[in-house]
């Protein structure tokens, strides 16, 4: 976009007034841009906090009621809220594993509870069975692998 052209007034007083107004307008743009950036940062922090609370609420409902609870947060909301891992369990062999939600290919509106039918146990797949996984909870980080002896 081409810069706006302000015709220069002929009188000296008008030229000074125009220069003053242009300087004030330029100063105001930087002030407004700074305020907009601060408001955006506050808004993004509030959205992140809301997503975190939504994930915590869903985890509590999963623990209390069991089963894939509908509605659940979307995968993107879970990642934005700091819950980037989903803990699942195979109903057949009872093995647990963590799924990195960021590594999944998904549309932005995919709900976490819709993943239950898509996730399969890798141990049972080798045996020729493919049971759907049971969702347990969203977690901020992957569980530490416990060594079984």
PDB file of C-alpha atoms in Angstrom:
ATOM      1  CA  UNK A   1       0.000   0.000   0.000  1.00  0.00           C
ATOM      2  CA  UNK A   2       1.364   3.379  -0.979  1.00  0.00           C
ATOM      3  CA  UNK A   3       1.991   5.894   1.802  1.00  0.00           C
ATOM      4  CA  UNK A   4      -0.690   8.491   2.222  1.00  0.00           C
ATOM      5  CA  UNK A   5       0.203  11.870   0.698  1.00  0.00           C
ATOM      6  CA  UNK A   6      -0.476  14.950   2.788  1.00  0.00           C
ATOM      7  CA  UNK A   7      -0.210  18.125   0.698  1.00  0.00           C
ATOM      8  CA  UNK A   8       2.124  20.604   2.356  1.00  0.00           C
ATOM      9  CA  UNK A   9       0.302  23.785   3.394  1.00  0.00           C
ATOM     10  CA  UNK A  10       1.665  27.083   2.143  1.00  0.00           C
ATOM     11  CA  UNK A  11       1.811  28.956   5.438  1.00  0.00           C
ATOM     12  CA  UNK A  12       4.512  28.292   8.033  1.00  0.00           C
ATOM     13  CA  UNK A  13       2.096  27.853  10.950  1.00  0.00           C
ATOM     14  CA  UNK A  14       0.068  25.272   9.040  1.00  0.00           C
ATOM     15  CA  UNK A  15       3.230  23.353   8.063  1.00  0.00           C
ATOM     16  CA  UNK A  16       4.286  23.198  11.715  1.00  0.00           C
ATOM     17  CA  UNK A  17       0.813  22.037  12.763  1.00  0.00           C
ATOM     18  CA  UNK A  18       0.807  19.317  10.076  1.00  0.00           C
ATOM     19  CA  UNK A  19       4.268  18.121  11.108  1.00  0.00           C
ATOM     20  CA  UNK A  20       3.134  17.996  14.741  1.00  0.00           C
ATOM     21  CA  UNK A  21      -0.019  16.017  13.878  1.00  0.00           C
ATOM     22  CA  UNK A  22       1.954  13.536  11.758  1.00  0.00           C
ATOM     23  CA  UNK A  23       4.476  13.007  14.584  1.00  0.00           C
ATOM     24  CA  UNK A  24       1.632  12.412  17.060  1.00  0.00           C
ATOM     25  CA  UNK A  25      -0.040   9.944  14.684  1.00  0.00           C
ATOM     26  CA  UNK A  26       3.212   7.998  14.247  1.00  0.00           C
ATOM     27  CA  UNK A  27       3.755   7.903  18.012  1.00  0.00           C
ATOM     28  CA  UNK A  28       0.178   6.745  18.547  1.00  0.00           C
ATOM     29  CA  UNK A  29       0.613   3.845  16.109  1.00  0.00           C
ATOM     30  CA  UNK A  30       3.517   2.441  18.131  1.00  0.00           C
ATOM     31  CA  UNK A  31       1.546   2.838  21.367  1.00  0.00           C
ATOM     32  CA  UNK A  32      -1.505   1.083  19.895  1.00  0.00           C
ATOM     33  CA  UNK A  33       0.630  -1.694  18.395  1.00  0.00           C
ATOM     34  CA  UNK A  34       2.254  -2.304  21.795  1.00  0.00           C
ATOM     35  CA  UNK A  35      -1.135  -2.408  23.511  1.00  0.00           C
ATOM     36  CA  UNK A  36      -2.445  -4.819  20.881  1.00  0.00           C
ATOM     37  CA  UNK A  37       0.541  -7.152  21.390  1.00  0.00           C
ATOM     38  CA  UNK A  38       0.045  -7.082  25.174  1.00  0.00           C
ATOM     39  CA  UNK A  39      -3.678  -7.810  24.832  1.00  0.00           C
ATOM     40  CA  UNK A  40      -2.944 -10.688  22.429  1.00  0.00           C
ATOM     41  CA  UNK A  41      -0.410 -12.194  24.841  1.00  0.00           C
ATOM     42  CA  UNK A  42      -2.907 -11.958  27.719  1.00  0.00           C
ATOM     43  CA  UNK A  43      -5.612 -13.526  25.557  1.00  0.00           C
ATOM     44  CA  UNK A  44      -3.376 -16.397  24.489  1.00  0.00           C
ATOM     45  CA  UNK A  45      -2.403 -17.023  28.124  1.00  0.00           C
ATOM     46  CA  UNK A  46      -6.085 -17.113  29.101  1.00  0.00           C
ATOM     47  CA  UNK A  47      -6.885 -19.520  26.272  1.00  0.00           C
ATOM     48  CA  UNK A  48      -3.970 -21.746  27.337  1.00  0.00           C
ATOM     49  CA  UNK A  49      -5.264 -21.731  30.921  1.00  0.00           C
ATOM     50  CA  UNK A  50      -8.813 -22.517  29.751  1.00  0.00           C
ATOM     51  CA  UNK A  51      -7.523 -25.450  27.668  1.00  0.00           C
ATOM     52  CA  UNK A  52      -5.555 -26.752  30.671  1.00  0.00           C
ATOM     53  CA  UNK A  53      -8.636 -26.568  32.908  1.00  0.00           C
ATOM     54  CA  UNK A  54     -10.711 -28.336  30.245  1.00  0.00           C
ATOM     55  CA  UNK A  55      -8.183 -31.195  30.125  1.00  0.00           C
ATOM     56  CA  UNK A  56      -8.086 -31.464  33.915  1.00  0.00           C
ATOM     57  CA  UNK A  57     -11.886 -31.524  34.043  1.00  0.00           C
ATOM     58  CA  UNK A  58     -12.005 -34.270  31.411  1.00  0.00           C
ATOM     59  CA  UNK A  59      -9.400 -36.315  33.320  1.00  0.00           C
ATOM     60  CA  UNK A  60     -11.470 -36.055  36.499  1.00  0.00           C
ATOM     61  CA  UNK A  61     -14.642 -37.129  34.689  1.00  0.00           C
ATOM     62  CA  UNK A  62     -12.768 -40.038  33.106  1.00  0.00           C
ATOM     63  CA  UNK A  63     -11.521 -41.131  36.536  1.00  0.00           C
ATOM     64  CA  UNK A  64     -14.937 -40.743  38.175  1.00  0.00           C
ATOM     65  CA  UNK A  65     -17.168 -42.133  35.423  1.00  0.00           C
ATOM     66  CA  UNK A  66     -14.815 -44.247  33.288  1.00  0.00           C
ATOM     67  CA  UNK A  67     -15.077 -44.746  29.580  1.00  0.00           C
ATOM     68  CA  UNK A  68     -14.546 -42.220  26.827  1.00  0.00           C
ATOM     69  CA  UNK A  69     -16.422 -39.176  28.064  1.00  0.00           C
ATOM     70  CA  UNK A  70     -18.104 -37.008  25.471  1.00  0.00           C
ATOM     71  CA  UNK A  71     -17.486 -34.089  25.061  1.00  0.00           C
ATOM     72  CA  UNK A  72     -13.745 -34.183  25.360  1.00  0.00           C
ATOM     73  CA  UNK A  73     -11.198 -31.517  24.476  1.00  0.00           C
ATOM     74  CA  UNK A  74      -9.849 -31.489  20.961  1.00  0.00           C
ATOM     75  CA  UNK A  75      -6.334 -32.749  20.362  1.00  0.00           C
ATOM     76  CA  UNK A  76      -5.149 -29.191  19.685  1.00  0.00           C
ATOM     77  CA  UNK A  77      -6.737 -27.939  22.921  1.00  0.00           C
ATOM     78  CA  UNK A  78      -4.982 -30.693  24.867  1.00  0.00           C
ATOM     79  CA  UNK A  79      -1.611 -29.819  23.343  1.00  0.00           C
ATOM     80  CA  UNK A  80      -2.189 -26.079  23.917  1.00  0.00           C
ATOM     81  CA  UNK A  81      -3.175 -26.777  27.533  1.00  0.00           C
ATOM     82  CA  UNK A  82       0.079 -28.635  28.182  1.00  0.00           C
ATOM     83  CA  UNK A  83      -1.369 -32.150  28.035  1.00  0.00           C
ATOM     84  CA  UNK A  84       0.501 -33.526  25.042  1.00  0.00           C
ATOM     85  CA  UNK A  85       0.277 -37.231  25.933  1.00  0.00           C
ATOM     86  CA  UNK A  86      -2.640 -39.651  26.088  1.00  0.00           C
ATOM     87  CA  UNK A  87      -2.377 -42.714  28.306  1.00  0.00           C
ATOM     88  CA  UNK A  88      -4.132 -45.754  26.855  1.00  0.00           C
ATOM     89  CA  UNK A  89      -4.565 -49.393  27.857  1.00  0.00           C
ATOM     90  CA  UNK A  90      -5.186 -52.492  25.777  1.00  0.00           C
ATOM     91  CA  UNK A  91      -8.374 -54.224  26.992  1.00  0.00           C
ATOM     92  CA  UNK A  92      -6.975 -57.626  25.971  1.00  0.00           C
ATOM     93  CA  UNK A  93      -3.400 -57.738  27.320  1.00  0.00           C
ATOM     94  CA  UNK A  94      -3.755 -54.860  29.823  1.00  0.00           C
ATOM     95  CA  UNK A  95      -0.516 -53.222  28.644  1.00  0.00           C
ATOM     96  CA  UNK A  96      -0.363 -49.461  29.009  1.00  0.00           C
ATOM     97  CA  UNK A  97       1.329 -47.023  26.725  1.00  0.00           C
ATOM     98  CA  UNK A  98       1.526 -43.293  26.112  1.00  0.00           C
ATOM     99  CA  UNK A  99       0.641 -41.718  22.789  1.00  0.00           C
ATOM    100  CA  UNK A 100       2.229 -38.430  21.753  1.00  0.00           C
ATOM    101  CA  UNK A 101      -0.703 -36.311  20.560  1.00  0.00           C
ATOM    102  CA  UNK A 102       1.585 -33.941  18.656  1.00  0.00           C
ATOM    103  CA  UNK A 103       2.863 -36.828  16.529  1.00  0.00           C
ATOM    104  CA  UNK A 104      -0.638 -37.878  15.432  1.00  0.00           C
ATOM    105  CA  UNK A 105      -1.899 -36.702  12.087  1.00  0.00           C
ATOM    106  CA  UNK A 106      -5.295 -35.173  12.771  1.00  0.00           C
ATOM    107  CA  UNK A 107      -7.616 -32.366  11.742  1.00  0.00           C
ATOM    108  CA  UNK A 108      -7.704 -29.509  14.293  1.00  0.00           C
ATOM    109  CA  UNK A 109     -11.219 -30.430  15.428  1.00  0.00           C
ATOM    110  CA  UNK A 110     -10.514 -34.090  16.313  1.00  0.00           C
ATOM    111  CA  UNK A 111     -11.853 -34.846  19.788  1.00  0.00           C
ATOM    112  CA  UNK A 112      -9.715 -36.917  22.137  1.00  0.00           C
ATOM    113  CA  UNK A 113     -12.500 -39.436  22.793  1.00  0.00           C
ATOM    114  CA  UNK A 114     -12.726 -40.106  19.034  1.00  0.00           C
ATOM    115  CA  UNK A 115      -9.168 -41.471  19.133  1.00  0.00           C
ATOM    116  CA  UNK A 116     -10.278 -44.585  21.070  1.00  0.00           C
ATOM    117  CA  UNK A 117     -11.406 -46.365  17.907  1.00  0.00           C
ATOM    118  CA  UNK A 118      -8.242 -45.387  15.985  1.00  0.00           C
ATOM    119  CA  UNK A 119      -5.590 -46.455  18.490  1.00  0.00           C
ATOM    120  CA  UNK A 120      -4.606 -50.115  18.594  1.00  0.00           C
ATOM    121  CA  UNK A 121      -2.316 -52.218  20.783  1.00  0.00           C
ATOM    122  CA  UNK A 122       0.962 -52.984  19.021  1.00  0.00           C
ATOM    123  CA  UNK A 123       1.565 -56.194  21.034  1.00  0.00           C
ATOM    124  CA  UNK A 124      -1.819 -57.655  20.142  1.00  0.00           C
ATOM    125  CA  UNK A 125      -1.430 -56.630  16.505  1.00  0.00           C
ATOM    126  CA  UNK A 126       1.536 -58.991  16.224  1.00  0.00           C
ATOM    127  CA  UNK A 127      -0.713 -61.798  17.469  1.00  0.00           C
ATOM    128  CA  UNK A 128      -3.285 -61.046  14.781  1.00  0.00           C
ATOM    129  CA  UNK A 129      -5.781 -59.290  17.037  1.00  0.00           C
ATOM    130  CA  UNK A 130      -6.525 -55.585  16.882  1.00  0.00           C
ATOM    131  CA  UNK A 131      -8.662 -54.510  19.847  1.00  0.00           C
ATOM    132  CA  UNK A 132      -9.440 -50.812  20.247  1.00  0.00           C
ATOM    133  CA  UNK A 133      -7.575 -49.078  23.047  1.00  0.00           C
ATOM    134  CA  UNK A 134      -9.182 -47.894  26.275  1.00  0.00           C
ATOM    135  CA  UNK A 135      -8.497 -44.239  27.046  1.00  0.00           C
ATOM    136  CA  UNK A 136      -7.256 -43.584  30.577  1.00  0.00           C
ATOM    137  CA  UNK A 137      -6.206 -39.936  30.860  1.00  0.00           C
ATOM    138  CA  UNK A 138      -4.380 -36.995  29.338  1.00  0.00           C
ATOM    139  CA  UNK A 139      -0.945 -36.372  30.826  1.00  0.00           C
ATOM    140  CA  UNK A 140       1.527 -33.487  30.559  1.00  0.00           C
ATOM    141  CA  UNK A 141       4.443 -35.837  29.893  1.00  0.00           C
ATOM    142  CA  UNK A 142       5.040 -39.475  29.107  1.00  0.00           C
ATOM    143  CA  UNK A 143       5.228 -41.938  31.996  1.00  0.00           C
ATOM    144  CA  UNK A 144       8.667 -43.170  32.927  1.00  0.00           C
ATOM    145  CA  UNK A 145       9.161 -46.688  31.619  1.00  0.00           C
ATOM    146  CA  UNK A 146       9.119 -48.998  34.594  1.00  0.00           C
ATOM    147  CA  UNK A 147      11.458 -51.926  34.281  1.00  0.00           C
ATOM    148  CA  UNK A 148       9.656 -55.182  34.888  1.00  0.00           C
ATOM    149  CA  UNK A 149      11.817 -58.041  36.097  1.00  0.00           C
TER     150      UNK A 149
END
